[in-house]
């Protein structure tokens, strides 16, 4: 009896101790989940599934197309195009034309207003906001099945890739992000941003504990707080952001605020300069403890400058994760040459709100390349020299050739059929039967004042070559507009380009450097431009903006402000 009483008392004491130290228990449970995740990742199940799919690419593509058409055959859209009569890829291509965003405007609006069986069977569980880079921002439906497939073919695969290429990198991961702004349509359907929160629950156990946030906090206050917690921990092994441009913003904020951040770490508090609500401030400061030793380490590293700062702040850092979107090559390059020097920058997926397209299996390669995800969407390809046609013939996945460029067309699981995504890709090789692609440019991002249609990719290469011819110059940012956008603020009457460049390391460019070098370089890289330059009076205007520690670009032209 006495032994029983002691045992019960011991159990009660242990229970009370656990309840009192609940935070520690939560940490133990979180760590247990993390260990289970690591064990699953080490088996590389999803990577092997993807590899197996690439051995039967054509068969799997036709299968997912016919399954999607059969699922939605009784929708208004499916009845219009007789999905029930489609027997194979060829018959689908004959019955259904290529489409663009404006072909779905009415159907997407009715779907968001709660009408059922329009594009997809029933009512979508969620809508995902598109990026709007084609000039039209809207929200497209996504099913639970499709969301799951994106996780299995996207996040699950690239986490296995990271775990294999960088052992231990997933031990301590910190993600810089702003809380997603979730709205609802008129019918109450959630509209989430993209990159969305679709995989948040799947990955949340891999991240460091979330930092408390209040809806009234500004973006600067949220990012400052996240920087404070990330800098406290010298053992971080991986950083993650949604995009490379955002990562540049992270390090820019760090450079501007490092003295205040070091002081807050030293004193274990949140700066009084931040207008954070008292309750949220208390939650944040309860998670902080004074750490003079870490503050001294950080101060010493910041004093050395920001070149290669990431590895000096976090010596165990192995990789930085961010998606390379259209036009972000400059952001990645600047990070690689400055704050993130010697750290691999890994763009894990090629994706859009409309669907997951590819996953990057080579995290240590400088230029991202992606194996197409065959179970996510059905792919078609328009040879780039035919992409100006309204209804060009298309190629399927088994018909494309290495080193050729194509405009991408997708049929999603969620109501977009033969949809011209607007991306131009280059096939760089094959993984078994599945093409490996790299992103070149968006079709909507071209310069065209006289019909020359210079792509963003060509323009950027030309600009880099030009800057390389200016001794000591480094390109930090740029903006190029057709003169018509500038209106009354345009620098001349004839059609021309207005080029604004942010430079470091050079001042007082001569007229010869600013104009002639640029014109010669662009003539050499673009034959169409050269022909027009011979036949017409053509002007170019380059405005250098010299960057020191910090620059604010002020302009009276509202259209330019939007672009910058």
Coordinates of C-alpha atoms in Angstrom, one line a residue:
X1 CA 0.0 0.0 0.0
X2 CA 2.8 2.4 1.0
X3 CA 4.6 1.6 -2.3
X4 CA 1.4 2.2 -4.2
X5 CA 1.0 5.7 -2.6
X6 CA 4.6 6.6 -3.4
X7 CA 4.1 5.5 -7.0
X8 CA 0.9 7.5 -7.4
X9 CA 2.6 10.5 -5.8
X10 CA 5.6 10.2 -8.1
X11 CA 3.4 10.0 -11.2
X12 CA 1.4 13.0 -10.1
X13 CA 4.6 14.9 -9.5
X14 CA 5.9 14.0 -12.9
X15 CA 2.6 15.1 -14.5
X16 CA 2.7 18.4 -12.7
X17 CA 6.2 18.9 -13.7
X18 CA 5.3 18.2 -17.3
X19 CA 2.4 20.6 -17.2
X20 CA 4.5 23.3 -15.6
X21 CA 7.2 22.9 -18.2
X22 CA 4.7 22.6 -21.2
X23 CA 7.0 24.5 -23.5
X24 CA 9.7 21.9 -23.1
X25 CA 7.2 19.1 -23.8
X26 CA 6.1 20.8 -27.0
X27 CA 9.8 21.1 -28.0
X28 CA 10.3 17.4 -27.4
X29 CA 7.2 16.5 -29.4
X30 CA 8.3 18.8 -32.2
X31 CA 11.7 17.3 -32.2
X32 CA 10.2 13.8 -32.4
X33 CA 8.2 14.8 -35.4
X34 CA 11.3 16.2 -37.0
X35 CA 13.2 13.0 -36.4
X36 CA 10.4 11.0 -38.0
X37 CA 10.4 13.4 -41.0
X38 CA 14.2 12.9 -41.4
X39 CA 13.8 9.1 -41.3
X40 CA 11.2 9.3 -44.0
X41 CA 13.2 11.6 -46.2
X42 CA 16.3 9.4 -46.0
X43 CA 14.4 6.6 -47.8
X44 CA 14.0 9.0 -50.8
X45 CA 10.6 7.4 -51.6
X46 CA 9.2 10.3 -53.6
X47 CA 12.4 10.9 -55.5
X48 CA 12.4 7.2 -56.6
X49 CA 8.7 7.5 -57.6
X50 CA 9.5 10.5 -59.8
X51 CA 12.4 8.7 -61.4
X52 CA 10.2 5.7 -62.1
X53 CA 7.6 8.1 -63.7
X54 CA 10.2 9.5 -66.0
X55 CA 10.7 6.0 -67.5
X56 CA 7.1 6.0 -68.7
X57 CA 6.6 9.7 -69.4
X58 CA 4.3 9.5 -72.5
X59 CA 2.0 6.9 -70.9
X60 CA 1.7 8.7 -67.6
X61 CA 1.0 12.0 -69.4
X62 CA -1.9 10.6 -71.4
X63 CA -3.2 8.9 -68.3
X64 CA -3.4 12.0 -66.2
X65 CA -5.0 14.0 -69.1
X66 CA -7.8 11.4 -69.7
X67 CA -8.4 11.1 -66.0
X68 CA -8.8 14.9 -65.6
X69 CA -11.1 15.1 -68.7
X70 CA -13.2 12.3 -67.4
X71 CA -13.5 13.8 -63.9
X72 CA -14.8 17.1 -65.3
X73 CA -16.8 15.8 -68.3
X74 CA -20.2 16.8 -66.8
X75 CA -19.2 20.4 -66.0
X76 CA -20.5 23.2 -68.2
X77 CA -17.1 23.5 -69.8
X78 CA -16.7 19.7 -70.3
X79 CA -20.1 19.5 -72.0
X80 CA -19.2 22.4 -74.3
X81 CA -16.0 20.6 -75.5
X82 CA -17.5 17.1 -75.4
X83 CA -14.9 15.7 -73.0
X84 CA -16.8 12.4 -72.9
X85 CA -15.9 11.8 -76.5
X86 CA -12.1 12.3 -76.1
X87 CA -10.3 9.0 -76.5
X88 CA -6.7 10.1 -76.6
X89 CA -4.3 13.1 -76.8
X90 CA -4.8 13.6 -80.5
X91 CA -8.6 13.8 -80.3
X92 CA -8.3 16.2 -77.4
X93 CA -6.0 18.5 -79.4
X94 CA -8.5 18.4 -82.3
X95 CA -11.5 19.3 -80.2
X96 CA -10.0 21.9 -77.9
X97 CA -8.2 25.1 -79.1
X98 CA -5.2 26.6 -77.3
X99 CA -6.4 29.1 -74.6
X100 CA -5.2 32.2 -72.8
X101 CA -6.3 33.9 -69.6
X102 CA -9.1 35.9 -71.1
X103 CA -10.8 32.7 -72.3
X104 CA -11.6 31.9 -68.7
X105 CA -12.5 35.3 -67.3
X106 CA -16.2 34.7 -67.1
X107 CA -15.9 31.1 -65.9
X108 CA -13.5 32.0 -63.1
X109 CA -15.7 34.8 -62.0
X110 CA -18.8 32.6 -61.8
X111 CA -16.8 30.0 -60.0
X112 CA -15.6 32.5 -57.4
X113 CA -19.2 33.6 -56.9
X114 CA -20.2 30.1 -55.9
X115 CA -21.6 28.6 -59.1
X116 CA -20.9 24.9 -59.2
X117 CA -19.8 22.6 -62.1
X118 CA -18.5 25.4 -64.3
X119 CA -14.8 24.5 -64.9
X120 CA -14.5 21.8 -62.2
X121 CA -16.8 19.3 -60.7
X122 CA -18.7 20.7 -57.8
X123 CA -17.3 23.7 -55.9
X124 CA -13.5 24.2 -55.4
X125 CA -12.2 24.0 -51.8
X126 CA -9.9 26.9 -52.3
X127 CA -8.8 29.5 -54.9
X128 CA -5.2 30.5 -55.5
X129 CA -4.3 34.0 -56.6
X130 CA -2.2 34.2 -59.7
X131 CA 0.9 36.4 -59.9
X132 CA -0.6 38.6 -62.6
X133 CA 2.6 38.8 -64.7
X134 CA 0.5 38.3 -67.9
X135 CA -1.3 41.6 -67.0
X136 CA -4.4 40.0 -65.4
X137 CA -4.4 38.9 -61.8
X138 CA -7.2 36.5 -60.9
X139 CA -7.8 33.4 -58.8
X140 CA -7.8 29.8 -60.1
X141 CA -9.4 26.8 -58.4
X142 CA -7.4 24.0 -56.9
X143 CA -8.7 20.7 -55.5
X144 CA -7.4 18.8 -52.5
X145 CA -6.2 16.1 -54.8
X146 CA -4.1 18.6 -56.9
X147 CA -2.7 20.2 -53.7
X148 CA -1.6 16.8 -52.5
X149 CA 0.0 16.0 -55.8
X150 CA 2.0 19.3 -55.7
X151 CA 3.3 18.3 -52.2
X152 CA 4.2 14.8 -53.2
X153 CA 5.9 15.7 -56.5
X154 CA 7.3 19.1 -55.3
X155 CA 8.1 19.6 -51.6
X156 CA 8.5 15.9 -50.7
X157 CA 11.0 15.4 -53.6
X158 CA 13.1 18.5 -53.0
X159 CA 13.4 17.9 -49.3
X160 CA 14.7 14.4 -50.1
X161 CA 17.2 16.1 -52.5
X162 CA 18.3 18.5 -49.9
X163 CA 18.7 15.8 -47.3
X164 CA 20.9 13.8 -49.6
X165 CA 23.0 16.6 -51.0
X166 CA 23.4 18.5 -47.7
X167 CA 23.3 16.0 -44.8
X168 CA 22.2 17.8 -41.7
X169 CA 20.9 20.9 -43.6
X170 CA 17.3 20.3 -42.4
X171 CA 18.3 20.1 -38.7
X172 CA 17.8 23.8 -38.1
X173 CA 15.8 25.7 -40.8
X174 CA 14.7 29.3 -40.5
X175 CA 12.1 30.7 -43.0
X176 CA 11.7 34.4 -43.6
X177 CA 8.2 35.1 -44.7
X178 CA 5.3 37.4 -44.3
X179 CA 2.0 35.9 -43.0
X180 CA -0.2 35.0 -45.9
X181 CA -3.1 37.4 -46.5
X182 CA -6.1 35.1 -46.9
X183 CA -9.3 36.6 -48.4
X184 CA -12.6 35.1 -49.4
X185 CA -14.6 35.3 -52.6
X186 CA -18.2 36.6 -52.6
X187 CA -19.3 33.0 -52.0
X188 CA -16.9 32.5 -49.1
X189 CA -14.3 30.4 -50.9
X190 CA -10.8 31.1 -49.4
X191 CA -8.4 32.9 -51.8
X192 CA -4.8 32.2 -50.8
X193 CA -1.7 33.8 -52.2
X194 CA 0.9 32.0 -54.3
X195 CA 3.3 30.7 -53.2
X196 CA 0.5 29.5 -51.1
X197 CA 0.1 27.8 -47.7
X198 CA -0.8 24.5 -49.4
X199 CA 2.3 22.8 -48.0
X200 CA 2.6 24.7 -44.7
X201 CA 1.3 21.9 -42.5
X202 CA 3.5 19.4 -44.3
X203 CA 6.7 21.4 -43.6
X204 CA 6.0 23.3 -40.4
X205 CA 7.8 20.8 -38.2
X206 CA 11.1 21.4 -40.1
X207 CA 11.2 25.1 -39.3
X208 CA 12.3 26.9 -36.2
X209 CA 9.4 27.9 -33.9
X210 CA 7.2 30.6 -35.4
X211 CA 7.7 34.2 -34.2
X212 CA 4.6 35.8 -32.8
X213 CA 3.0 38.3 -35.3
X214 CA 0.1 40.8 -34.9
X215 CA -2.0 41.9 -37.9
X216 CA -1.2 45.5 -37.3
X217 CA 2.6 44.9 -37.6
X218 CA 4.2 46.4 -40.7
X219 CA 6.4 44.3 -43.0
X220 CA 9.5 46.0 -41.6
X221 CA 8.5 45.1 -38.0
X222 CA 7.7 41.5 -39.0
X223 CA 11.0 41.1 -40.8
X224 CA 13.0 42.8 -38.1
X225 CA 11.6 40.4 -35.5
X226 CA 12.4 37.4 -37.7
X227 CA 15.9 38.6 -38.2
X228 CA 16.2 39.0 -34.4
X229 CA 15.4 35.4 -33.8
X230 CA 17.4 34.1 -36.7
X231 CA 20.5 36.0 -35.6
X232 CA 20.2 34.6 -32.0
X233 CA 20.9 31.1 -33.2
X234 CA 24.4 30.5 -34.6
X235 CA 23.6 26.9 -35.5
X236 CA 21.1 27.5 -38.4
X237 CA 21.8 25.1 -41.2
X238 CA 19.4 26.3 -43.9
X239 CA 17.6 29.6 -44.7
X240 CA 14.4 29.8 -46.8
X241 CA 12.4 32.6 -48.4
X242 CA 9.8 32.5 -51.1
X243 CA 11.8 34.4 -53.7
X244 CA 15.4 35.6 -54.2
X245 CA 14.3 39.2 -54.4
X246 CA 12.8 38.8 -50.9
X247 CA 16.1 37.4 -49.7
X248 CA 17.9 40.5 -50.9
X249 CA 15.4 42.5 -48.9
X250 CA 16.2 40.4 -45.8
X251 CA 19.9 41.2 -46.1
X252 CA 19.3 44.8 -46.9
X253 CA 17.2 45.2 -43.8
X254 CA 19.9 43.4 -41.8
X255 CA 22.5 45.8 -43.1
X256 CA 20.4 48.8 -42.2
X257 CA 19.4 47.6 -38.7
X258 CA 22.3 45.5 -37.5
X259 CA 23.3 47.7 -34.6
X260 CA 19.8 47.8 -33.2
X261 CA 19.5 44.0 -33.7
X262 CA 22.7 43.4 -31.8
X263 CA 21.6 45.6 -29.0
X264 CA 18.3 43.7 -28.7
X265 CA 20.1 40.4 -28.6
X266 CA 22.5 41.7 -25.9
X267 CA 19.6 42.9 -23.7
X268 CA 17.0 40.2 -24.6
X269 CA 14.4 42.7 -25.6
X270 CA 12.5 44.0 -28.7
X271 CA 13.4 47.5 -29.8
X272 CA 11.1 50.2 -28.5
X273 CA 11.3 51.9 -31.9
X274 CA 9.0 49.1 -33.3
X275 CA 5.3 49.9 -32.8
X276 CA 4.3 46.4 -31.8
X277 CA 1.1 45.9 -29.6
X278 CA 1.9 45.3 -26.0
X279 CA 0.5 41.7 -25.8
X280 CA 2.5 40.6 -28.9
X281 CA 5.6 42.4 -27.6
X282 CA 5.3 40.5 -24.3
X283 CA 4.9 37.2 -26.2
X284 CA 8.1 38.0 -28.3
X285 CA 10.1 39.1 -25.3
X286 CA 9.1 36.1 -23.2
X287 CA 11.0 34.0 -25.9
X288 CA 14.1 36.2 -25.6
X289 CA 16.9 36.0 -23.0
X290 CA 19.9 38.4 -22.8
X291 CA 22.9 37.0 -24.7
X292 CA 25.9 39.3 -24.5
X293 CA 28.2 36.6 -25.9
X294 CA 26.3 36.1 -29.1
X295 CA 25.8 39.9 -29.5
X296 CA 29.6 40.3 -29.3
X297 CA 30.1 37.7 -32.0
X298 CA 27.6 39.3 -34.3
X299 CA 29.0 42.8 -33.7
X300 CA 32.5 41.6 -34.7
X301 CA 31.2 40.0 -37.9
X302 CA 29.1 43.0 -38.9
X303 CA 32.1 45.2 -38.4
X304 CA 33.9 43.2 -41.1
X305 CA 31.3 44.2 -43.7
X306 CA 28.6 42.3 -45.5
X307 CA 30.6 40.4 -48.2
X308 CA 30.0 36.7 -47.4
X309 CA 28.1 37.7 -44.2
X310 CA 25.7 34.7 -44.3
X311 CA 28.4 32.1 -43.7
X312 CA 30.0 34.2 -41.0
X313 CA 26.8 34.8 -39.1
X314 CA 25.8 31.1 -39.3
X315 CA 28.9 28.9 -39.7
X316 CA 26.8 25.7 -40.1
X317 CA 24.7 27.2 -43.0
X318 CA 24.8 24.8 -45.9
X319 CA 22.1 26.0 -48.4
X320 CA 19.7 28.8 -49.0
X321 CA 16.3 27.9 -50.5
X322 CA 14.2 30.3 -52.7
X323 CA 12.2 30.1 -55.9
X324 CA 13.7 31.8 -58.9
X325 CA 10.9 33.6 -60.6
X326 CA 11.0 35.3 -64.0
X327 CA 13.6 38.1 -64.0
X328 CA 15.2 37.2 -60.6
X329 CA 18.4 36.0 -62.1
X330 CA 20.0 39.3 -61.1
X331 CA 18.9 39.0 -57.5
X332 CA 20.4 35.5 -57.3
X333 CA 23.6 36.6 -58.9
X334 CA 24.0 39.6 -56.5
X335 CA 23.3 37.4 -53.5
X336 CA 25.9 34.8 -54.8
X337 CA 28.5 37.6 -55.2
X338 CA 27.8 39.4 -51.9
X339 CA 25.9 38.2 -48.8
X340 CA 25.6 34.5 -49.7
X341 CA 29.1 34.0 -51.2
X342 CA 30.1 30.3 -51.1
X343 CA 26.6 29.2 -50.1
X344 CA 24.6 27.2 -52.7
X345 CA 21.4 29.0 -53.7
X346 CA 18.8 26.4 -54.5
X347 CA 15.6 27.1 -56.5
X348 CA 13.7 23.9 -55.8
X349 CA 10.7 24.1 -58.1
X350 CA 9.4 25.6 -61.3
X351 CA 5.8 26.4 -60.4
X352 CA 2.9 28.8 -60.8
X353 CA -0.5 29.2 -59.3
X354 CA -1.9 27.3 -62.3
X355 CA 0.2 24.2 -61.5
X356 CA 3.5 22.6 -60.5
X357 CA 5.6 22.1 -63.6
X358 CA 9.1 20.9 -62.5
X359 CA 11.4 20.1 -59.6
X360 CA 15.2 20.8 -59.4
X361 CA 17.2 17.6 -58.7
X362 CA 20.6 19.4 -58.9
X363 CA 20.8 21.8 -55.9
X364 CA 24.5 22.5 -56.3
X365 CA 24.3 23.7 -59.9
X366 CA 24.4 27.5 -60.4
X367 CA 21.7 27.7 -63.1
X368 CA 18.4 26.0 -62.0
X369 CA 17.1 23.2 -64.2
X370 CA 14.0 21.3 -63.6
X371 CA 12.7 17.8 -64.4
X372 CA 9.0 18.1 -65.5
X373 CA 6.5 16.7 -62.9
X374 CA 4.5 14.3 -65.1
X375 CA 1.6 13.7 -62.7
X376 CA 0.9 17.4 -62.0
X377 CA -0.2 18.8 -65.4
X378 CA -0.3 17.7 -69.0
X379 CA 2.4 19.4 -71.0
X380 CA 2.4 20.7 -74.6
X381 CA 5.1 22.8 -76.3
X382 CA 5.0 25.4 -79.0
X383 CA 8.3 25.9 -80.9
X384 CA 9.3 29.5 -80.1
X385 CA 9.4 30.6 -83.7
X386 CA 5.7 29.7 -83.9
X387 CA 4.6 31.3 -80.7
X388 CA 3.2 34.5 -82.3
X389 CA 0.5 32.4 -84.0
X390 CA -2.9 32.3 -82.4
X391 CA -3.3 28.5 -82.9
X392 CA 0.0 26.9 -83.7
X393 CA 0.5 23.2 -83.7
X394 CA 2.1 21.8 -80.5
X395 CA 4.5 19.1 -79.6
X396 CA 4.0 16.6 -76.8
X397 CA 6.6 15.6 -74.2
X398 CA 8.1 12.8 -76.4
X399 CA 8.5 15.1 -79.4
X400 CA 10.7 18.0 -78.0
X401 CA 14.4 18.2 -78.7
X402 CA 17.4 19.2 -76.6
X403 CA 18.7 22.8 -76.9
X404 CA 15.4 24.0 -78.5
X405 CA 13.2 26.8 -76.9
X406 CA 9.5 26.4 -76.5
X407 CA 6.5 28.2 -75.2
X408 CA 4.8 26.1 -72.5
X409 CA 1.2 25.0 -72.6
X410 CA -0.5 23.1 -69.8
X411 CA -3.7 21.3 -69.0
X412 CA -4.2 21.3 -65.3
X413 CA -6.3 19.1 -63.0
X414 CA -8.3 22.1 -62.0
X415 CA -10.1 23.5 -65.0
X416 CA -7.4 25.1 -67.3
X417 CA -7.2 23.3 -70.7
X418 CA -4.4 23.8 -73.3
X419 CA -3.6 26.9 -71.4
X420 CA -0.7 29.1 -72.7
X421 CA 1.2 29.8 -69.5
X422 CA 3.3 32.5 -71.1
X423 CA 6.7 31.0 -70.1
X424 CA 9.4 30.3 -72.7
X425 CA 11.7 27.4 -71.7
X426 CA 14.8 25.7 -73.1
X427 CA 15.0 21.9 -73.1
X428 CA 18.6 21.2 -71.8
X429 CA 18.4 17.4 -71.8
X430 CA 16.4 14.5 -70.5
X431 CA 16.0 12.5 -67.3
X432 CA 15.0 9.2 -68.9
X433 CA 12.0 10.2 -71.0
X434 CA 11.2 13.4 -69.2
X435 CA 12.6 16.7 -70.5
X436 CA 14.9 18.8 -68.3
X437 CA 14.1 22.5 -68.8
X438 CA 15.4 25.9 -67.7
X439 CA 13.4 29.1 -67.6
X440 CA 14.2 31.7 -70.2
X441 CA 11.6 34.5 -70.0
X442 CA 8.0 35.5 -69.9
X443 CA 6.4 36.2 -73.3
X444 CA 4.7 39.3 -71.7
X445 CA 8.1 40.7 -70.7
X446 CA 9.3 41.9 -74.1
X447 CA 10.3 45.3 -75.6
X448 CA 8.5 46.1 -78.8
X449 CA 8.5 49.8 -79.9
X450 CA 8.9 49.0 -83.6
X451 CA 8.1 45.3 -83.9
X452 CA 11.6 44.1 -82.8
X453 CA 10.2 42.0 -79.8
X454 CA 13.4 41.8 -77.6
X455 CA 12.9 39.4 -74.8
X456 CA 13.8 40.1 -71.1
X457 CA 16.4 37.4 -71.3
X458 CA 18.1 39.1 -74.4
X459 CA 17.9 42.5 -72.8
X460 CA 19.4 41.4 -69.5
X461 CA 22.3 39.6 -71.2
X462 CA 23.0 42.8 -73.2
X463 CA 22.8 45.0 -70.1
X464 CA 25.3 42.7 -68.3
X465 CA 27.7 42.8 -71.2
X466 CA 27.4 46.6 -71.3
X467 CA 28.1 47.0 -67.6
X468 CA 31.1 44.7 -67.8
X469 CA 32.6 47.2 -70.3
X470 CA 32.4 50.0 -67.7
X471 CA 35.5 49.6 -65.5
X472 CA 34.7 48.9 -61.9
X473 CA 30.9 48.9 -62.3
X474 CA 28.6 46.4 -60.7
X475 CA 24.9 46.2 -61.6
X476 CA 22.5 46.3 -58.6
X477 CA 19.2 46.7 -60.3
X478 CA 17.6 47.9 -63.5
X479 CA 14.4 48.9 -65.1
X480 CA 13.6 49.3 -68.8
X481 CA 10.5 50.9 -70.3
X482 CA 9.2 51.6 -73.8
X483 CA 9.1 55.4 -74.2
X484 CA 5.3 55.3 -74.6
X485 CA 4.9 54.2 -71.0
X486 CA 6.7 57.4 -69.9
X487 CA 4.3 59.7 -71.6
X488 CA 5.3 63.4 -71.1
X489 CA 8.3 62.3 -69.1
X490 CA 9.9 60.6 -72.1
X491 CA 13.3 61.8 -73.0
X492 CA 12.6 62.2 -76.7
X493 CA 9.9 62.2 -79.4
X494 CA 10.9 59.1 -81.4
X495 CA 10.2 55.6 -80.1
X496 CA 13.0 54.4 -77.8
X497 CA 13.9 52.6 -74.7
X498 CA 14.3 54.3 -71.3
X499 CA 16.8 52.3 -69.3
X500 CA 17.4 53.0 -65.6
X501 CA 20.3 51.3 -64.0
X502 CA 21.4 51.2 -60.3
X503 CA 25.2 50.9 -60.3
X504 CA 28.0 50.5 -57.7
X505 CA 31.7 51.1 -58.1
X506 CA 31.6 53.7 -60.9
X507 CA 30.7 57.4 -61.3
X508 CA 30.5 60.0 -64.0
X509 CA 30.0 57.8 -67.0
X510 CA 30.8 59.5 -70.2
X511 CA 28.3 59.9 -73.0
X512 CA 30.3 57.4 -75.0
X513 CA 30.0 54.8 -72.3
X514 CA 26.3 55.5 -71.7
X515 CA 25.1 55.4 -75.2
X516 CA 27.5 54.1 -77.8
X517 CA 28.7 51.0 -75.9
X518 CA 25.1 50.1 -75.2
X519 CA 24.0 50.5 -78.8
X520 CA 26.9 48.5 -80.2
X521 CA 26.2 45.7 -77.7
X522 CA 22.5 45.5 -78.4
X523 CA 23.1 45.6 -82.2
X524 CA 25.4 42.6 -81.9
X525 CA 23.1 40.6 -79.7
X526 CA 19.8 41.3 -81.5
X527 CA 19.7 41.1 -85.3
X528 CA 16.2 42.6 -85.5
X529 CA 17.2 45.6 -83.5
X530 CA 20.2 46.1 -85.8
X531 CA 18.0 46.2 -88.9
X532 CA 15.6 48.7 -87.4
X533 CA 18.6 50.9 -86.2
X534 CA 19.9 51.0 -89.8
X535 CA 16.5 51.9 -91.3
X536 CA 15.1 54.4 -88.8
X537 CA 16.1 57.1 -86.4
X538 CA 16.2 55.3 -83.1
X539 CA 17.1 56.7 -79.7
X540 CA 18.1 55.1 -76.4
X541 CA 18.4 56.8 -73.1
X542 CA 20.3 55.4 -70.2
X543 CA 20.0 57.0 -66.8
X544 CA 22.5 55.8 -64.2
X545 CA 21.5 55.8 -60.5
X546 CA 24.7 55.5 -58.5
X547 CA 24.3 53.5 -55.3
X548 CA 26.2 54.0 -52.1
X549 CA 25.0 52.6 -48.9
X550 CA 21.4 53.4 -49.5
X551 CA 19.4 55.0 -52.3
X552 CA 15.8 56.0 -52.7
X553 CA 14.6 56.3 -56.2
X554 CA 12.1 59.2 -56.6
X555 CA 10.3 59.9 -59.8
X556 CA 7.4 62.1 -60.9
X557 CA 6.3 59.5 -63.5
X558 CA 3.6 57.2 -62.0
X559 CA 4.2 54.5 -64.5
X560 CA 7.9 54.4 -63.7
X561 CA 7.2 54.2 -60.0
X562 CA 5.0 51.1 -60.7
X563 CA 7.9 49.4 -62.6
X564 CA 10.5 50.2 -60.0

